[in-house]
């Protein structure tokens, strides 16, 4: 065991994860998938994130992504696999990650010794990730590690993201929150995806959102204005703490000094990506 602070792993994840997440908002991803014949933004997202599973249908994606409407997924899968194979999508996603990181960070950062150091640290952390009951992580863990350091870091960030995400879904289910209810409560914290982005991308209607709010009010988690009650705040805090516990092993394995250094490097690289416009300004928040 190390002397890690209780939230050290969460802080490290929060600084490394944006490097992976850039591909979902990058025009490079859309261009690479369009070259394969997949043009709908939702189909792009579902195929790029699910391709590690193989040519799966909507059930697998609904189960593992959790906060998306099954009907929306079914409009795109498995049909998209008749346009491009999972391996073609994975190859296109890696090309998009390469283009995106080079564009956002610049050639000097991509070729820097700090990038190689960050990749080495992040990959070391993934050595302690657990496959059991973590389907998205396990599928991605079977993929080869890219040779170039910036892509190796992106790959490691992907593994760490999906490892934590799989554990987070277990925590959400333990809290008796459906995928939509989890989205509503996360948005109510002010840190989650804004309602308009959630509705635009998740396949739910305004009526679905309102009905979820009503159920959460009945549980005493939201007030009349849609804000979290004290009980709601406590539940979200407990979910994050449970997620931290389930995701502690990679950061314990890396050690306190390694976690601190990876957090520092991740802060620099993710900060540069944010400054370069990696994410739309209105993605997060309550508005």
PDB file of C-alpha atoms in Angstrom:
ATOM      1  CA  UNK A   1       0.000   0.000   0.000  1.00  0.00           C
ATOM      2  CA  UNK A   2       1.054   3.588  -0.587  1.00  0.00           C
ATOM      3  CA  UNK A   3       0.277   6.789   1.264  1.00  0.00           C
ATOM      4  CA  UNK A   4      -2.070   8.031  -1.470  1.00  0.00           C
ATOM      5  CA  UNK A   5      -4.551  10.724  -0.531  1.00  0.00           C
ATOM      6  CA  UNK A   6      -8.113   9.418  -0.778  1.00  0.00           C
ATOM      7  CA  UNK A   7      -8.808  11.474  -3.910  1.00  0.00           C
ATOM      8  CA  UNK A   8      -5.379  11.283  -5.533  1.00  0.00           C
ATOM      9  CA  UNK A   9      -6.514   8.698  -8.067  1.00  0.00           C
ATOM     10  CA  UNK A  10      -9.572  10.773  -8.973  1.00  0.00           C
ATOM     11  CA  UNK A  11      -7.476  13.900  -9.485  1.00  0.00           C
ATOM     12  CA  UNK A  12      -5.029  11.997 -11.660  1.00  0.00           C
ATOM     13  CA  UNK A  13      -7.845  10.498 -13.713  1.00  0.00           C
ATOM     14  CA  UNK A  14      -9.427  13.917 -14.174  1.00  0.00           C
ATOM     15  CA  UNK A  15      -6.195  15.281 -15.628  1.00  0.00           C
ATOM     16  CA  UNK A  16      -5.452  12.318 -17.920  1.00  0.00           C
ATOM     17  CA  UNK A  17      -8.963  11.461 -19.114  1.00  0.00           C
ATOM     18  CA  UNK A  18      -9.435  14.592 -21.286  1.00  0.00           C
ATOM     19  CA  UNK A  19      -6.605  13.389 -23.517  1.00  0.00           C
ATOM     20  CA  UNK A  20      -8.698  10.368 -24.410  1.00  0.00           C
ATOM     21  CA  UNK A  21     -12.001  12.239 -24.563  1.00  0.00           C
ATOM     22  CA  UNK A  22     -10.765  14.700 -27.192  1.00  0.00           C
ATOM     23  CA  UNK A  23     -11.487  12.157 -29.936  1.00  0.00           C
ATOM     24  CA  UNK A  24     -15.229  12.236 -29.249  1.00  0.00           C
ATOM     25  CA  UNK A  25     -15.404  15.979 -29.984  1.00  0.00           C
ATOM     26  CA  UNK A  26     -12.722  16.119 -32.665  1.00  0.00           C
ATOM     27  CA  UNK A  27     -13.520  16.886 -36.305  1.00  0.00           C
ATOM     28  CA  UNK A  28     -10.667  14.526 -37.151  1.00  0.00           C
ATOM     29  CA  UNK A  29     -12.699  11.589 -35.846  1.00  0.00           C
ATOM     30  CA  UNK A  30     -15.671  12.528 -37.981  1.00  0.00           C
ATOM     31  CA  UNK A  31     -13.451  12.849 -41.049  1.00  0.00           C
ATOM     32  CA  UNK A  32     -11.755   9.507 -40.498  1.00  0.00           C
ATOM     33  CA  UNK A  33     -15.072   7.704 -40.013  1.00  0.00           C
ATOM     34  CA  UNK A  34     -16.680   9.529 -42.949  1.00  0.00           C
ATOM     35  CA  UNK A  35     -13.920   8.120 -45.142  1.00  0.00           C
ATOM     36  CA  UNK A  36     -15.231   4.686 -44.151  1.00  0.00           C
ATOM     37  CA  UNK A  37     -18.823   5.688 -44.906  1.00  0.00           C
ATOM     38  CA  UNK A  38     -20.007   6.362 -41.331  1.00  0.00           C
ATOM     39  CA  UNK A  39     -21.210   9.948 -41.176  1.00  0.00           C
ATOM     40  CA  UNK A  40     -23.896  10.278 -38.500  1.00  0.00           C
ATOM     41  CA  UNK A  41     -22.290  11.713 -35.321  1.00  0.00           C
ATOM     42  CA  UNK A  42     -24.094   9.205 -33.084  1.00  0.00           C
ATOM     43  CA  UNK A  43     -22.968   6.291 -35.244  1.00  0.00           C
ATOM     44  CA  UNK A  44     -19.427   7.676 -35.097  1.00  0.00           C
ATOM     45  CA  UNK A  45     -19.515   7.698 -31.302  1.00  0.00           C
ATOM     46  CA  UNK A  46     -21.120   4.281 -30.873  1.00  0.00           C
ATOM     47  CA  UNK A  47     -18.790   2.556 -33.324  1.00  0.00           C
ATOM     48  CA  UNK A  48     -15.553   4.184 -32.174  1.00  0.00           C
ATOM     49  CA  UNK A  49     -16.166   3.389 -28.520  1.00  0.00           C
ATOM     50  CA  UNK A  50     -17.703  -0.065 -29.034  1.00  0.00           C
ATOM     51  CA  UNK A  51     -15.421  -1.355 -31.807  1.00  0.00           C
ATOM     52  CA  UNK A  52     -13.160  -3.096 -29.294  1.00  0.00           C
ATOM     53  CA  UNK A  53     -16.075  -5.496 -28.612  1.00  0.00           C
ATOM     54  CA  UNK A  54     -16.387  -6.495 -32.257  1.00  0.00           C
ATOM     55  CA  UNK A  55     -19.590  -6.173 -34.291  1.00  0.00           C
ATOM     56  CA  UNK A  56     -21.963  -5.999 -31.325  1.00  0.00           C
ATOM     57  CA  UNK A  57     -25.584  -4.923 -31.349  1.00  0.00           C
ATOM     58  CA  UNK A  58     -27.453  -2.286 -29.371  1.00  0.00           C
ATOM     59  CA  UNK A  59     -27.945  -4.424 -26.276  1.00  0.00           C
ATOM     60  CA  UNK A  60     -24.256  -4.653 -25.474  1.00  0.00           C
ATOM     61  CA  UNK A  61     -23.768  -0.928 -26.036  1.00  0.00           C
ATOM     62  CA  UNK A  62     -26.816   0.043 -23.965  1.00  0.00           C
ATOM     63  CA  UNK A  63     -25.561  -2.138 -21.120  1.00  0.00           C
ATOM     64  CA  UNK A  64     -21.984  -0.910 -21.131  1.00  0.00           C
ATOM     65  CA  UNK A  65     -22.505   2.759 -22.032  1.00  0.00           C
ATOM     66  CA  UNK A  66     -25.432   2.923 -19.560  1.00  0.00           C
ATOM     67  CA  UNK A  67     -26.758   6.459 -20.112  1.00  0.00           C
ATOM     68  CA  UNK A  68     -27.949   6.140 -23.733  1.00  0.00           C
ATOM     69  CA  UNK A  69     -31.431   5.284 -24.957  1.00  0.00           C
ATOM     70  CA  UNK A  70     -31.529   1.783 -26.445  1.00  0.00           C
ATOM     71  CA  UNK A  71     -33.719   2.967 -29.303  1.00  0.00           C
ATOM     72  CA  UNK A  72     -31.145   5.537 -30.383  1.00  0.00           C
ATOM     73  CA  UNK A  73     -28.390   2.928 -30.372  1.00  0.00           C
ATOM     74  CA  UNK A  74     -30.547   0.485 -32.334  1.00  0.00           C
ATOM     75  CA  UNK A  75     -30.933   3.040 -35.116  1.00  0.00           C
ATOM     76  CA  UNK A  76     -27.201   2.771 -35.769  1.00  0.00           C
ATOM     77  CA  UNK A  77     -26.078  -0.668 -34.616  1.00  0.00           C
ATOM     78  CA  UNK A  78     -25.555  -3.261 -35.916  1.00  0.00           C
ATOM     79  CA  UNK A  79     -26.207  -1.553 -39.283  1.00  0.00           C
ATOM     80  CA  UNK A  80     -22.984   0.491 -39.105  1.00  0.00           C
ATOM     81  CA  UNK A  81     -20.905  -2.692 -39.080  1.00  0.00           C
ATOM     82  CA  UNK A  82     -22.123  -3.410 -42.605  1.00  0.00           C
ATOM     83  CA  UNK A  83     -20.453  -0.157 -43.641  1.00  0.00           C
ATOM     84  CA  UNK A  84     -17.137  -0.609 -41.821  1.00  0.00           C
ATOM     85  CA  UNK A  85     -15.658  -3.442 -39.787  1.00  0.00           C
ATOM     86  CA  UNK A  86     -14.690  -2.960 -36.133  1.00  0.00           C
ATOM     87  CA  UNK A  87     -11.011  -3.199 -37.050  1.00  0.00           C
ATOM     88  CA  UNK A  88     -11.377  -0.507 -39.693  1.00  0.00           C
ATOM     89  CA  UNK A  89     -13.061   1.694 -37.088  1.00  0.00           C
ATOM     90  CA  UNK A  90     -10.326   1.049 -34.528  1.00  0.00           C
ATOM     91  CA  UNK A  91      -7.656   1.939 -37.082  1.00  0.00           C
ATOM     92  CA  UNK A  92      -9.556   5.112 -38.011  1.00  0.00           C
ATOM     93  CA  UNK A  93      -9.955   6.063 -34.344  1.00  0.00           C
ATOM     94  CA  UNK A  94      -6.208   5.742 -33.778  1.00  0.00           C
ATOM     95  CA  UNK A  95      -5.491   7.896 -36.824  1.00  0.00           C
ATOM     96  CA  UNK A  96      -7.954  10.450 -35.464  1.00  0.00           C
ATOM     97  CA  UNK A  97      -6.245  10.401 -32.057  1.00  0.00           C
ATOM     98  CA  UNK A  98      -2.899  11.001 -33.740  1.00  0.00           C
ATOM     99  CA  UNK A  99      -4.221  13.930 -35.786  1.00  0.00           C
ATOM    100  CA  UNK A 100      -6.114  15.396 -32.837  1.00  0.00           C
ATOM    101  CA  UNK A 101      -3.262  15.331 -30.347  1.00  0.00           C
ATOM    102  CA  UNK A 102      -0.801  16.719 -32.881  1.00  0.00           C
ATOM    103  CA  UNK A 103      -3.216  19.530 -33.718  1.00  0.00           C
ATOM    104  CA  UNK A 104      -4.121  20.390 -30.118  1.00  0.00           C
ATOM    105  CA  UNK A 105      -0.721  19.960 -28.456  1.00  0.00           C
ATOM    106  CA  UNK A 106       1.720  20.739 -31.257  1.00  0.00           C
ATOM    107  CA  UNK A 107       4.665  18.804 -32.632  1.00  0.00           C
ATOM    108  CA  UNK A 108       7.060  19.870 -29.872  1.00  0.00           C
ATOM    109  CA  UNK A 109       4.857  18.528 -27.070  1.00  0.00           C
ATOM    110  CA  UNK A 110       4.098  15.309 -28.962  1.00  0.00           C
ATOM    111  CA  UNK A 111       7.820  14.625 -29.397  1.00  0.00           C
ATOM    112  CA  UNK A 112       8.840  15.746 -25.896  1.00  0.00           C
ATOM    113  CA  UNK A 113      10.471  13.637 -23.209  1.00  0.00           C
ATOM    114  CA  UNK A 114       7.597  14.646 -20.947  1.00  0.00           C
ATOM    115  CA  UNK A 115       5.160  12.950 -23.313  1.00  0.00           C
ATOM    116  CA  UNK A 116       7.211   9.753 -23.214  1.00  0.00           C
ATOM    117  CA  UNK A 117       7.388   9.985 -19.416  1.00  0.00           C
ATOM    118  CA  UNK A 118       3.624  10.450 -19.125  1.00  0.00           C
ATOM    119  CA  UNK A 119       3.014   7.463 -21.396  1.00  0.00           C
ATOM    120  CA  UNK A 120       5.322   5.282 -19.325  1.00  0.00           C
ATOM    121  CA  UNK A 121       3.653   6.295 -16.062  1.00  0.00           C
ATOM    122  CA  UNK A 122       0.107   5.838 -17.387  1.00  0.00           C
ATOM    123  CA  UNK A 123       0.919   2.434 -18.862  1.00  0.00           C
ATOM    124  CA  UNK A 124       2.479   1.379 -15.565  1.00  0.00           C
ATOM    125  CA  UNK A 125      -0.729   2.326 -13.770  1.00  0.00           C
ATOM    126  CA  UNK A 126      -2.778   0.145 -16.134  1.00  0.00           C
ATOM    127  CA  UNK A 127      -0.782  -2.901 -15.064  1.00  0.00           C
ATOM    128  CA  UNK A 128      -2.987  -3.111 -11.964  1.00  0.00           C
ATOM    129  CA  UNK A 129      -6.323  -2.688 -13.740  1.00  0.00           C
ATOM    130  CA  UNK A 130      -8.745  -5.598 -13.277  1.00  0.00           C
ATOM    131  CA  UNK A 131     -10.682  -7.197 -16.128  1.00  0.00           C
ATOM    132  CA  UNK A 132     -13.336  -8.917 -14.029  1.00  0.00           C
ATOM    133  CA  UNK A 133     -16.804  -7.333 -14.408  1.00  0.00           C
ATOM    134  CA  UNK A 134     -15.267  -4.432 -16.371  1.00  0.00           C
ATOM    135  CA  UNK A 135     -16.316  -5.108 -19.976  1.00  0.00           C
ATOM    136  CA  UNK A 136     -15.285  -1.849 -21.650  1.00  0.00           C
ATOM    137  CA  UNK A 137     -11.902  -1.903 -19.965  1.00  0.00           C
ATOM    138  CA  UNK A 138     -11.369  -5.594 -20.713  1.00  0.00           C
ATOM    139  CA  UNK A 139     -12.186  -5.192 -24.403  1.00  0.00           C
ATOM    140  CA  UNK A 140      -9.758  -2.289 -24.775  1.00  0.00           C
ATOM    141  CA  UNK A 141      -7.070  -4.033 -22.729  1.00  0.00           C
ATOM    142  CA  UNK A 142      -6.861  -6.683 -25.457  1.00  0.00           C
ATOM    143  CA  UNK A 143      -5.847  -4.062 -28.034  1.00  0.00           C
ATOM    144  CA  UNK A 144      -2.137  -3.542 -28.829  1.00  0.00           C
ATOM    145  CA  UNK A 145      -0.261  -0.626 -27.287  1.00  0.00           C
ATOM    146  CA  UNK A 146       0.755   1.891 -29.983  1.00  0.00           C
ATOM    147  CA  UNK A 147       4.479   2.514 -30.359  1.00  0.00           C
ATOM    148  CA  UNK A 148       4.489   6.327 -30.536  1.00  0.00           C
ATOM    149  CA  UNK A 149       4.489   7.845 -27.030  1.00  0.00           C
ATOM    150  CA  UNK A 150       1.573  10.240 -27.561  1.00  0.00           C
ATOM    151  CA  UNK A 151      -0.578   7.390 -28.861  1.00  0.00           C
ATOM    152  CA  UNK A 152       0.628   5.099 -26.083  1.00  0.00           C
ATOM    153  CA  UNK A 153      -0.483   7.781 -23.611  1.00  0.00           C
ATOM    154  CA  UNK A 154      -3.827   8.075 -25.387  1.00  0.00           C
ATOM    155  CA  UNK A 155      -4.234   4.288 -25.236  1.00  0.00           C
ATOM    156  CA  UNK A 156      -3.356   4.198 -21.533  1.00  0.00           C
ATOM    157  CA  UNK A 157      -5.771   7.065 -20.884  1.00  0.00           C
ATOM    158  CA  UNK A 158      -8.436   5.021 -22.655  1.00  0.00           C
ATOM    159  CA  UNK A 159      -7.778   2.023 -20.413  1.00  0.00           C
ATOM    160  CA  UNK A 160      -7.822   4.119 -17.251  1.00  0.00           C
ATOM    161  CA  UNK A 161     -11.010   5.869 -18.377  1.00  0.00           C
ATOM    162  CA  UNK A 162     -12.900   2.671 -19.115  1.00  0.00           C
ATOM    163  CA  UNK A 163     -11.616   0.952 -15.964  1.00  0.00           C
ATOM    164  CA  UNK A 164     -12.913   3.780 -13.815  1.00  0.00           C
ATOM    165  CA  UNK A 165     -16.088   4.029 -15.882  1.00  0.00           C
ATOM    166  CA  UNK A 166     -16.957   0.364 -15.457  1.00  0.00           C
ATOM    167  CA  UNK A 167     -16.524   0.736 -11.702  1.00  0.00           C
ATOM    168  CA  UNK A 168     -18.608   3.905 -11.753  1.00  0.00           C
ATOM    169  CA  UNK A 169     -21.520   2.062 -13.358  1.00  0.00           C
ATOM    170  CA  UNK A 170     -21.393  -0.502 -10.560  1.00  0.00           C
ATOM    171  CA  UNK A 171     -21.576   2.369  -8.066  1.00  0.00           C
ATOM    172  CA  UNK A 172     -24.533   3.914  -9.904  1.00  0.00           C
ATOM    173  CA  UNK A 173     -26.413   0.634  -9.925  1.00  0.00           C
ATOM    174  CA  UNK A 174     -25.657   0.254  -6.231  1.00  0.00           C
ATOM    175  CA  UNK A 175     -27.294   3.634  -5.723  1.00  0.00           C
ATOM    176  CA  UNK A 176     -30.403   2.467  -7.639  1.00  0.00           C
ATOM    177  CA  UNK A 177     -30.002   5.073 -10.380  1.00  0.00           C
ATOM    178  CA  UNK A 178     -30.924   4.304 -13.953  1.00  0.00           C
ATOM    179  CA  UNK A 179     -28.673   5.637 -16.683  1.00  0.00           C
ATOM    180  CA  UNK A 180     -30.931   8.631 -17.263  1.00  0.00           C
ATOM    181  CA  UNK A 181     -31.353   9.317 -13.537  1.00  0.00           C
ATOM    182  CA  UNK A 182     -27.592   9.179 -13.143  1.00  0.00           C
ATOM    183  CA  UNK A 183     -27.263  11.740 -15.955  1.00  0.00           C
ATOM    184  CA  UNK A 184     -29.868  14.026 -14.372  1.00  0.00           C
ATOM    185  CA  UNK A 185     -28.218  13.951 -10.950  1.00  0.00           C
ATOM    186  CA  UNK A 186     -24.758  14.482 -12.433  1.00  0.00           C
ATOM    187  CA  UNK A 187     -26.013  17.489 -14.381  1.00  0.00           C
ATOM    188  CA  UNK A 188     -27.563  18.839 -11.179  1.00  0.00           C
ATOM    189  CA  UNK A 189     -24.098  18.887  -9.574  1.00  0.00           C
ATOM    190  CA  UNK A 190     -23.001  21.446 -12.172  1.00  0.00           C
ATOM    191  CA  UNK A 191     -20.144  19.175 -13.268  1.00  0.00           C
ATOM    192  CA  UNK A 192     -22.004  16.932 -15.664  1.00  0.00           C
ATOM    193  CA  UNK A 193     -23.123  17.343 -19.247  1.00  0.00           C
ATOM    194  CA  UNK A 194     -25.609  20.164 -19.774  1.00  0.00           C
ATOM    195  CA  UNK A 195     -29.253  19.122 -20.356  1.00  0.00           C
ATOM    196  CA  UNK A 196     -29.257  20.239 -23.978  1.00  0.00           C
ATOM    197  CA  UNK A 197     -26.117  18.222 -24.741  1.00  0.00           C
ATOM    198  CA  UNK A 198     -27.424  15.210 -22.831  1.00  0.00           C
ATOM    199  CA  UNK A 199     -30.714  15.274 -24.713  1.00  0.00           C
ATOM    200  CA  UNK A 200     -28.980  15.899 -28.034  1.00  0.00           C
ATOM    201  CA  UNK A 201     -26.565  12.998 -27.666  1.00  0.00           C
ATOM    202  CA  UNK A 202     -28.246  10.416 -25.397  1.00  0.00           C
ATOM    203  CA  UNK A 203     -31.502   9.923 -27.312  1.00  0.00           C
ATOM    204  CA  UNK A 204     -33.902  10.953 -24.566  1.00  0.00           C
ATOM    205  CA  UNK A 205     -36.746  13.455 -24.892  1.00  0.00           C
ATOM    206  CA  UNK A 206     -37.557  16.401 -22.684  1.00  0.00           C
ATOM    207  CA  UNK A 207     -40.470  14.350 -21.327  1.00  0.00           C
ATOM    208  CA  UNK A 208     -38.058  11.542 -20.398  1.00  0.00           C
ATOM    209  CA  UNK A 209     -35.861  14.058 -18.558  1.00  0.00           C
ATOM    210  CA  UNK A 210     -38.824  15.519 -16.680  1.00  0.00           C
ATOM    211  CA  UNK A 211     -40.094  12.084 -15.710  1.00  0.00           C
ATOM    212  CA  UNK A 212     -36.667  11.172 -14.358  1.00  0.00           C
ATOM    213  CA  UNK A 213     -36.622  14.388 -12.335  1.00  0.00           C
ATOM    214  CA  UNK A 214     -40.038  13.511 -10.905  1.00  0.00           C
ATOM    215  CA  UNK A 215     -38.807  10.081  -9.817  1.00  0.00           C
ATOM    216  CA  UNK A 216     -35.771  11.652  -8.180  1.00  0.00           C
ATOM    217  CA  UNK A 217     -37.974  14.172  -6.369  1.00  0.00           C
ATOM    218  CA  UNK A 218     -40.077  11.314  -5.063  1.00  0.00           C
ATOM    219  CA  UNK A 219     -36.896   9.817  -3.603  1.00  0.00           C
ATOM    220  CA  UNK A 220     -36.012  13.141  -1.983  1.00  0.00           C
ATOM    221  CA  UNK A 221     -32.921  13.621  -4.172  1.00  0.00           C
ATOM    222  CA  UNK A 222     -34.082  16.701  -6.128  1.00  0.00           C
ATOM    223  CA  UNK A 223     -36.059  19.713  -4.982  1.00  0.00           C
ATOM    224  CA  UNK A 224     -38.835  21.479  -6.876  1.00  0.00           C
ATOM    225  CA  UNK A 225     -36.307  23.536  -8.858  1.00  0.00           C
ATOM    226  CA  UNK A 226     -34.393  20.471 -10.017  1.00  0.00           C
ATOM    227  CA  UNK A 227     -31.477  21.109  -7.675  1.00  0.00           C
ATOM    228  CA  UNK A 228     -29.957  18.386  -5.520  1.00  0.00           C
ATOM    229  CA  UNK A 229     -31.265  18.198  -1.984  1.00  0.00           C
ATOM    230  CA  UNK A 230     -28.910  17.491   0.919  1.00  0.00           C
ATOM    231  CA  UNK A 231     -29.716  13.820   0.451  1.00  0.00           C
ATOM    232  CA  UNK A 232     -28.996  14.117  -3.265  1.00  0.00           C
ATOM    233  CA  UNK A 233     -25.648  15.807  -2.637  1.00  0.00           C
ATOM    234  CA  UNK A 234     -24.764  13.085  -0.145  1.00  0.00           C
ATOM    235  CA  UNK A 235     -25.695  10.358  -2.635  1.00  0.00           C
ATOM    236  CA  UNK A 236     -23.550  11.852  -5.404  1.00  0.00           C
ATOM    237  CA  UNK A 237     -20.669  12.186  -2.952  1.00  0.00           C
ATOM    238  CA  UNK A 238     -21.055   8.558  -1.915  1.00  0.00           C
ATOM    239  CA  UNK A 239     -21.114   7.449  -5.558  1.00  0.00           C
ATOM    240  CA  UNK A 240     -17.847   9.254  -6.292  1.00  0.00           C
ATOM    241  CA  UNK A 241     -16.231   7.826  -3.167  1.00  0.00           C
ATOM    242  CA  UNK A 242     -17.395   4.324  -4.108  1.00  0.00           C
ATOM    243  CA  UNK A 243     -15.995   4.864  -7.603  1.00  0.00           C
ATOM    244  CA  UNK A 244     -12.684   6.015  -6.117  1.00  0.00           C
ATOM    245  CA  UNK A 245     -12.510   2.850  -4.039  1.00  0.00           C
ATOM    246  CA  UNK A 246     -13.219   0.608  -7.018  1.00  0.00           C
ATOM    247  CA  UNK A 247     -10.590   2.466  -9.081  1.00  0.00           C
ATOM    248  CA  UNK A 248      -7.833   2.684  -6.483  1.00  0.00           C
ATOM    249  CA  UNK A 249      -5.647  -0.238  -7.628  1.00  0.00           C
ATOM    250  CA  UNK A 250      -3.965   1.415 -10.668  1.00  0.00           C
ATOM    251  CA  UNK A 251      -2.903   4.418  -8.640  1.00  0.00           C
ATOM    252  CA  UNK A 252      -1.772   2.388  -5.647  1.00  0.00           C
ATOM    253  CA  UNK A 253       0.341   0.392  -8.091  1.00  0.00           C
ATOM    254  CA  UNK A 254       1.849   3.543  -9.584  1.00  0.00           C
ATOM    255  CA  UNK A 255       2.648   4.920  -6.133  1.00  0.00           C
ATOM    256  CA  UNK A 256       2.288   8.362  -4.614  1.00  0.00           C
ATOM    257  CA  UNK A 257       5.245   9.908  -6.446  1.00  0.00           C
ATOM    258  CA  UNK A 258       4.179   8.438  -9.777  1.00  0.00           C
ATOM    259  CA  UNK A 259       0.593   9.584  -9.332  1.00  0.00           C
ATOM    260  CA  UNK A 260       1.740  13.086  -8.454  1.00  0.00           C
ATOM    261  CA  UNK A 261       3.977  13.258 -11.505  1.00  0.00           C
ATOM    262  CA  UNK A 262       1.356  11.833 -13.892  1.00  0.00           C
ATOM    263  CA  UNK A 263      -1.180  14.311 -12.519  1.00  0.00           C
ATOM    264  CA  UNK A 264       1.293  17.145 -13.124  1.00  0.00           C
ATOM    265  CA  UNK A 265       2.013  16.059 -16.692  1.00  0.00           C
ATOM    266  CA  UNK A 266      -1.646  15.368 -17.410  1.00  0.00           C
ATOM    267  CA  UNK A 267      -2.550  18.831 -16.160  1.00  0.00           C
ATOM    268  CA  UNK A 268      -0.112  20.413 -18.618  1.00  0.00           C
ATOM    269  CA  UNK A 269      -1.198  18.376 -21.637  1.00  0.00           C
ATOM    270  CA  UNK A 270      -4.935  18.479 -20.914  1.00  0.00           C
ATOM    271  CA  UNK A 271      -4.711  22.187 -20.154  1.00  0.00           C
ATOM    272  CA  UNK A 272      -3.087  22.789 -23.521  1.00  0.00           C
ATOM    273  CA  UNK A 273      -5.801  20.754 -25.232  1.00  0.00           C
ATOM    274  CA  UNK A 274      -8.517  22.738 -23.479  1.00  0.00           C
ATOM    275  CA  UNK A 275      -6.886  26.025 -24.416  1.00  0.00           C
ATOM    276  CA  UNK A 276      -6.742  24.853 -28.027  1.00  0.00           C
ATOM    277  CA  UNK A 277     -10.516  24.323 -28.055  1.00  0.00           C
ATOM    278  CA  UNK A 278     -10.724  20.558 -27.616  1.00  0.00           C
ATOM    279  CA  UNK A 279     -14.246  20.734 -26.180  1.00  0.00           C
ATOM    280  CA  UNK A 280     -17.270  22.935 -26.925  1.00  0.00           C
ATOM    281  CA  UNK A 281     -17.752  25.634 -24.301  1.00  0.00           C
ATOM    282  CA  UNK A 282     -21.354  24.645 -23.528  1.00  0.00           C
ATOM    283  CA  UNK A 283     -20.892  20.888 -23.001  1.00  0.00           C
ATOM    284  CA  UNK A 284     -20.834  20.972 -19.196  1.00  0.00           C
ATOM    285  CA  UNK A 285     -23.011  22.766 -16.661  1.00  0.00           C
ATOM    286  CA  UNK A 286     -26.663  23.091 -15.696  1.00  0.00           C
ATOM    287  CA  UNK A 287     -27.721  25.331 -18.553  1.00  0.00           C
TER     288      UNK A 287
END
